[in-house]
Short mmCIF file of C-alpha atoms in Angstrom, two decimals:
data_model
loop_
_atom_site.label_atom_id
_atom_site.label_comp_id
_atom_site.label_asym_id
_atom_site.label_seq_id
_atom_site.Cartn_x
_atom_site.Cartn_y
_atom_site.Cartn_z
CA UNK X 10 57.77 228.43 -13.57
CA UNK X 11 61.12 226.32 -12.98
CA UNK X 12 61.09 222.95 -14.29
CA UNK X 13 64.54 222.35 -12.51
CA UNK X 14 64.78 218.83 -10.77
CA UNK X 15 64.10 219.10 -6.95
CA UNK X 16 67.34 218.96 -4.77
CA UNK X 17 66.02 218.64 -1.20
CA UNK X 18 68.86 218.44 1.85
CA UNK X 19 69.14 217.30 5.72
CA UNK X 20 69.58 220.14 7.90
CA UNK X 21 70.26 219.65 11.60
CA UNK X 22 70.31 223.39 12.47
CA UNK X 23 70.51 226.98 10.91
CA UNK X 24 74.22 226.80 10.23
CA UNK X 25 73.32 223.75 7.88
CA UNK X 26 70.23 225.43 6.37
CA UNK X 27 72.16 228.94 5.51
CA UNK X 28 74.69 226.37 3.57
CA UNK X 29 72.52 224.30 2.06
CA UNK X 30 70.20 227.05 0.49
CA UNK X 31 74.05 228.91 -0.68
CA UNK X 32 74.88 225.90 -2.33
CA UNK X 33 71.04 225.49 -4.39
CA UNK X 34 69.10 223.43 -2.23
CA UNK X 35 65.61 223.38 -3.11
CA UNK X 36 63.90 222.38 0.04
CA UNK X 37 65.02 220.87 3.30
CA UNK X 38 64.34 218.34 5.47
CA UNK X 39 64.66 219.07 9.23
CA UNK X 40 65.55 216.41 11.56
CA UNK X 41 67.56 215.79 14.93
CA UNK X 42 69.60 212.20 16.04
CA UNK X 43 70.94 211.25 12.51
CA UNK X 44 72.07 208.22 15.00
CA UNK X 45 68.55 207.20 15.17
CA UNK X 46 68.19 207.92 11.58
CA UNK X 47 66.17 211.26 11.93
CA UNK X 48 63.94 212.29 14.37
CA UNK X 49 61.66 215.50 15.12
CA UNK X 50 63.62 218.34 15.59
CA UNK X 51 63.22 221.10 18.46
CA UNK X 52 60.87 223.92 18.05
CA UNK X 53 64.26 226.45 18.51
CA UNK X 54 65.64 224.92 16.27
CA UNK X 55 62.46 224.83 13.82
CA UNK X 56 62.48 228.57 14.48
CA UNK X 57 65.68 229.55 14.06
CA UNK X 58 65.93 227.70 10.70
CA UNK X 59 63.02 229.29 9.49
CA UNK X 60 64.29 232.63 10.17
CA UNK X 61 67.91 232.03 8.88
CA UNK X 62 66.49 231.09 5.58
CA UNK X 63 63.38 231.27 2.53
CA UNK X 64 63.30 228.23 0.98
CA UNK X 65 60.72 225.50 1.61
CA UNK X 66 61.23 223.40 4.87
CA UNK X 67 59.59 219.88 5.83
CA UNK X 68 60.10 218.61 9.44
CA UNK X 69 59.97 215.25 10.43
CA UNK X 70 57.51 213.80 13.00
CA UNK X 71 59.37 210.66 14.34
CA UNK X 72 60.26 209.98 18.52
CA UNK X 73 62.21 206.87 17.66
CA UNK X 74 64.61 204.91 15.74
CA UNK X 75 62.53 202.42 13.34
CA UNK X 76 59.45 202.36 11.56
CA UNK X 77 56.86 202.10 14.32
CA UNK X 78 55.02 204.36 15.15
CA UNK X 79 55.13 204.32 19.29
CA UNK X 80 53.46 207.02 21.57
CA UNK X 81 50.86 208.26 19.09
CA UNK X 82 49.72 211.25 21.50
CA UNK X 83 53.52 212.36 21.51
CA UNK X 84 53.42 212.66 17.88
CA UNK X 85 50.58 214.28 17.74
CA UNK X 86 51.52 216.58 20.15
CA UNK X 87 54.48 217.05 18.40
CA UNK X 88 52.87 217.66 15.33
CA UNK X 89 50.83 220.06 16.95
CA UNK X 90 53.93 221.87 18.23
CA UNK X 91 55.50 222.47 14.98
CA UNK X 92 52.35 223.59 13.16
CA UNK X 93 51.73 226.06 16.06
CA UNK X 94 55.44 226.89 15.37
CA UNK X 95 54.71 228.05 11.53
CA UNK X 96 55.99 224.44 9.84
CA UNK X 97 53.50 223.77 7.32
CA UNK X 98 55.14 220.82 5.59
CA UNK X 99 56.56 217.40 7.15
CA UNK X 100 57.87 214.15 6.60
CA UNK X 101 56.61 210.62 8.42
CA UNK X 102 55.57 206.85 7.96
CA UNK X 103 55.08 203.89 9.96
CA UNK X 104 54.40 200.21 9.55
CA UNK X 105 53.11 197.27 11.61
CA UNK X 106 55.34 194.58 12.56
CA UNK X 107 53.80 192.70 9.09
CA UNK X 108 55.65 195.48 7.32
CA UNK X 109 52.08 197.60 6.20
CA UNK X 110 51.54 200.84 6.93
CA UNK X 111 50.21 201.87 10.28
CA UNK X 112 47.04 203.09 9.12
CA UNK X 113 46.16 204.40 12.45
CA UNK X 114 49.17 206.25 13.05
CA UNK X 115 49.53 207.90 9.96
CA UNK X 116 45.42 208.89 10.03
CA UNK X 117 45.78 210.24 13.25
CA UNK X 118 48.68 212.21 12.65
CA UNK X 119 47.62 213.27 9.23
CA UNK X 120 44.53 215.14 10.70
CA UNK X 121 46.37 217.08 13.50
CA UNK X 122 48.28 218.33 9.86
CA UNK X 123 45.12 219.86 8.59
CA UNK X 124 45.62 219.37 4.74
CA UNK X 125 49.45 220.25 5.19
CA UNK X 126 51.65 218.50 2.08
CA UNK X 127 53.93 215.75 4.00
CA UNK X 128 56.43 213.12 2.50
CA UNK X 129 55.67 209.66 3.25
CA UNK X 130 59.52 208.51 3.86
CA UNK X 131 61.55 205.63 3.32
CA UNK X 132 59.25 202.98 5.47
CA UNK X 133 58.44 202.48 2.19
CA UNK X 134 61.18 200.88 1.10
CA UNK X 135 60.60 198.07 4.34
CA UNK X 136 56.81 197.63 3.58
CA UNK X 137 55.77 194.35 2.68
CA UNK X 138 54.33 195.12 -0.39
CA UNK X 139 55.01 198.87 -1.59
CA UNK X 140 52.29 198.94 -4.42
CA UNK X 141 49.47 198.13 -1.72
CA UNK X 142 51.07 200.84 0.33
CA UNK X 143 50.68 203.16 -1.84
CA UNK X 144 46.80 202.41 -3.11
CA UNK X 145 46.46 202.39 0.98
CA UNK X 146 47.43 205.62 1.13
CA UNK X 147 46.45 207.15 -2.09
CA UNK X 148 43.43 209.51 -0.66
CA UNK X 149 45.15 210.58 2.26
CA UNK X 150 45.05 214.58 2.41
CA UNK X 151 48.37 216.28 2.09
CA UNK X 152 50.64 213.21 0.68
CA UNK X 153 52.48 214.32 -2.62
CA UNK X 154 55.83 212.82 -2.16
CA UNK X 155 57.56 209.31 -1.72
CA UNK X 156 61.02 209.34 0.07
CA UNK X 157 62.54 206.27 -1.21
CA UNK X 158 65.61 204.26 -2.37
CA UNK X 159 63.58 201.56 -4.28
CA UNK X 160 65.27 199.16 -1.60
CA UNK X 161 66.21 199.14 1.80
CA UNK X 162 69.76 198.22 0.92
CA UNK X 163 69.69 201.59 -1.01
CA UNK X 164 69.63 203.02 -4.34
CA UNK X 165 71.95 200.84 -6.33
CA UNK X 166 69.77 198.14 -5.57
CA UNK X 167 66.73 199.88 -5.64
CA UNK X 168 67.32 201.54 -9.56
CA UNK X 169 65.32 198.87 -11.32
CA UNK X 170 61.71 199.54 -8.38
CA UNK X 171 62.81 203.14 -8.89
CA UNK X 172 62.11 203.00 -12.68
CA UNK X 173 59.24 200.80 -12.85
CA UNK X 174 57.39 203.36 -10.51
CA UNK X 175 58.36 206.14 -12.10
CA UNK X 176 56.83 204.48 -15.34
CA UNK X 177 53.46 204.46 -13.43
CA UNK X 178 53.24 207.95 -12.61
CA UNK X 179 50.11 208.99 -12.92
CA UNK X 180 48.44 205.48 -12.22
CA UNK X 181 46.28 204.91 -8.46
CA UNK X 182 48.68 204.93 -5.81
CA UNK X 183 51.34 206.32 -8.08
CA UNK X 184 50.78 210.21 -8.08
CA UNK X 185 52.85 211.36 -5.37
CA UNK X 186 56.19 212.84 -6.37
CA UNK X 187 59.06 210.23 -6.25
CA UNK X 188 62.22 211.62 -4.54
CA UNK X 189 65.25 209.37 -4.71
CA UNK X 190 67.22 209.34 -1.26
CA UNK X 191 68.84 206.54 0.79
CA UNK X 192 72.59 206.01 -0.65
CA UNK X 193 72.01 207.95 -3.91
CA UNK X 194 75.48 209.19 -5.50
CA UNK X 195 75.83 211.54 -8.25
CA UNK X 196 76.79 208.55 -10.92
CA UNK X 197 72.46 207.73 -10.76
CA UNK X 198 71.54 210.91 -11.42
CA UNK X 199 71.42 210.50 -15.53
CA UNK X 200 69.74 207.34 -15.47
CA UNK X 201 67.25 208.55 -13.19
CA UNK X 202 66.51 211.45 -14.76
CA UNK X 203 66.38 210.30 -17.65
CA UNK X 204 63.19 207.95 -16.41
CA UNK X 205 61.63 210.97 -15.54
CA UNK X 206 62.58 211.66 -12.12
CA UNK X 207 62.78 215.16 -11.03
CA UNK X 208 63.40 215.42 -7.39
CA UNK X 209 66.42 213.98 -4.85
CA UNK X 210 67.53 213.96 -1.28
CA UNK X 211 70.53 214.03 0.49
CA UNK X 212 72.27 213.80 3.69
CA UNK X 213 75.83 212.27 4.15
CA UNK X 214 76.25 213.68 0.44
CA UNK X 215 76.25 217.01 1.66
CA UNK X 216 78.84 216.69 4.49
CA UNK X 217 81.80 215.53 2.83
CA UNK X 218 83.16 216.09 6.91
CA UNK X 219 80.45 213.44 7.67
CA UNK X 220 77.52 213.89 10.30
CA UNK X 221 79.82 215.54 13.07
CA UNK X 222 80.10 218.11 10.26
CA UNK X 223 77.78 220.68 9.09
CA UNK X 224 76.92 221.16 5.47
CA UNK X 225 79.00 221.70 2.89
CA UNK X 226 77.79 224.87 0.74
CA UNK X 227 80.36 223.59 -1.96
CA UNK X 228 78.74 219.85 -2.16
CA UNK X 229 75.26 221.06 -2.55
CA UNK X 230 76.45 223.31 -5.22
CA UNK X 231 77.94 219.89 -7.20
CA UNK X 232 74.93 218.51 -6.69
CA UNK X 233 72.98 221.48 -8.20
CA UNK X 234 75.02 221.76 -11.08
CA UNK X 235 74.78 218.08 -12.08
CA UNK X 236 71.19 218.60 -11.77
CA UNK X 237 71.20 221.80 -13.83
CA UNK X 238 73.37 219.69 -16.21
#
């Protein structure tokens, strides 16, 4: 078995995917809107990604721009939708307006999963208090990974919550898989690894063309290779 660190990229559509998996992407987050910072993507397009490539695929269930939750039953529903599509892996997270996690929301939507792994993304990195959010949301089925910067304001000022928590692996709360995403740039990558971390996300990195542009086969491949480094 690999023990190569996990490089996990934004797709918006197959075009994207093809690239991304040609240039050594791991896994890939599917979203649509990158204006509203990622939201569930189409079924069509959920389909046609997963026939255009093999590699492991998480879809995100979010109908709006911020970290609430809003129309539960269209979530669900949407949720619902993919799984009945073939995804069997997502991404999601919501908070009150206190900044905790939406216990509700996330339960709800968590069930219609059925035991399916999900990411809980980088609300995280607005909660109030992130250790409590985690021990909140410790026992829920499925969760094995944290999407997170260590900040809002991104990873350069998230580095020093990034290695304290990967320090704690292992601890309550802290068993999920950390993967570093949210303004990450290949210059972290040593430090980071070096702690221990073994799995990253990007977006914008991959799409040197920015978001009007698809993926850049060539960028994910510099990623990969620093990785493999």
């Amino acid at each position: 078995m690999s023990n190569r660190a996990v490089l996990e990229v934004i797709a918006l559509d197959a075009e994207d995917a093809v690239a991304a998996q040609a240039g050594g992407a791991d896994r890939l987050e599917l979203v649509t809107d990158m204006a509203a910072d990622g939201l569930t993507p189409s079924r069509e397009t959920f389909t046609a990604i997963r026939s255009a490539v093999d590699i492991p695929l998480r879809v995100m269930l979010r109908v709006a721009d911020g970290f609430a939750a809003g129309d539960i039953d269209v979530l669900t529903g949407k949720a619902r939708e993919m799984r009945e599509a073939g995804a069997d892996a997502f991404v999601l997270g919501f908070l009150d307006a206190e900044g905790h996690p939406d216990l509700v929301a996330v339960e709800r939507l968590v069930a219609e999963l059925d035991g399916c792994p999900w990411t809980f993304h980088r609300a995280i990195d607005r909660a109030a208090d992130r250790d409590a959010l985690r021990k909140q949301l410790a026992d829920l089925p499925g969760l094995d990974t944290f999407l997170t910067a260590g900040s809002a304001a991104g990873v350069d000022a998230g580095i020093p919550t990034l290695l304290d928590e990967a320090a704690r692996t292992g601890e309550p709360g802290y068993e999920a898989q950390v993967l570093v995403g949210g303004g990450l740039h290949l210059h972290h990558l040593p430090q980071l690894l070096a702690a221990g971390i073994d799995a990253f996300h990007i977006g914008g990195a991959a799409r040197p063309g920015g978001w009007s542009a698809p993926v850049d086969a060539a960028a994910v491949r510099e990623w990969r290779e620093a990785l493999d480094a």
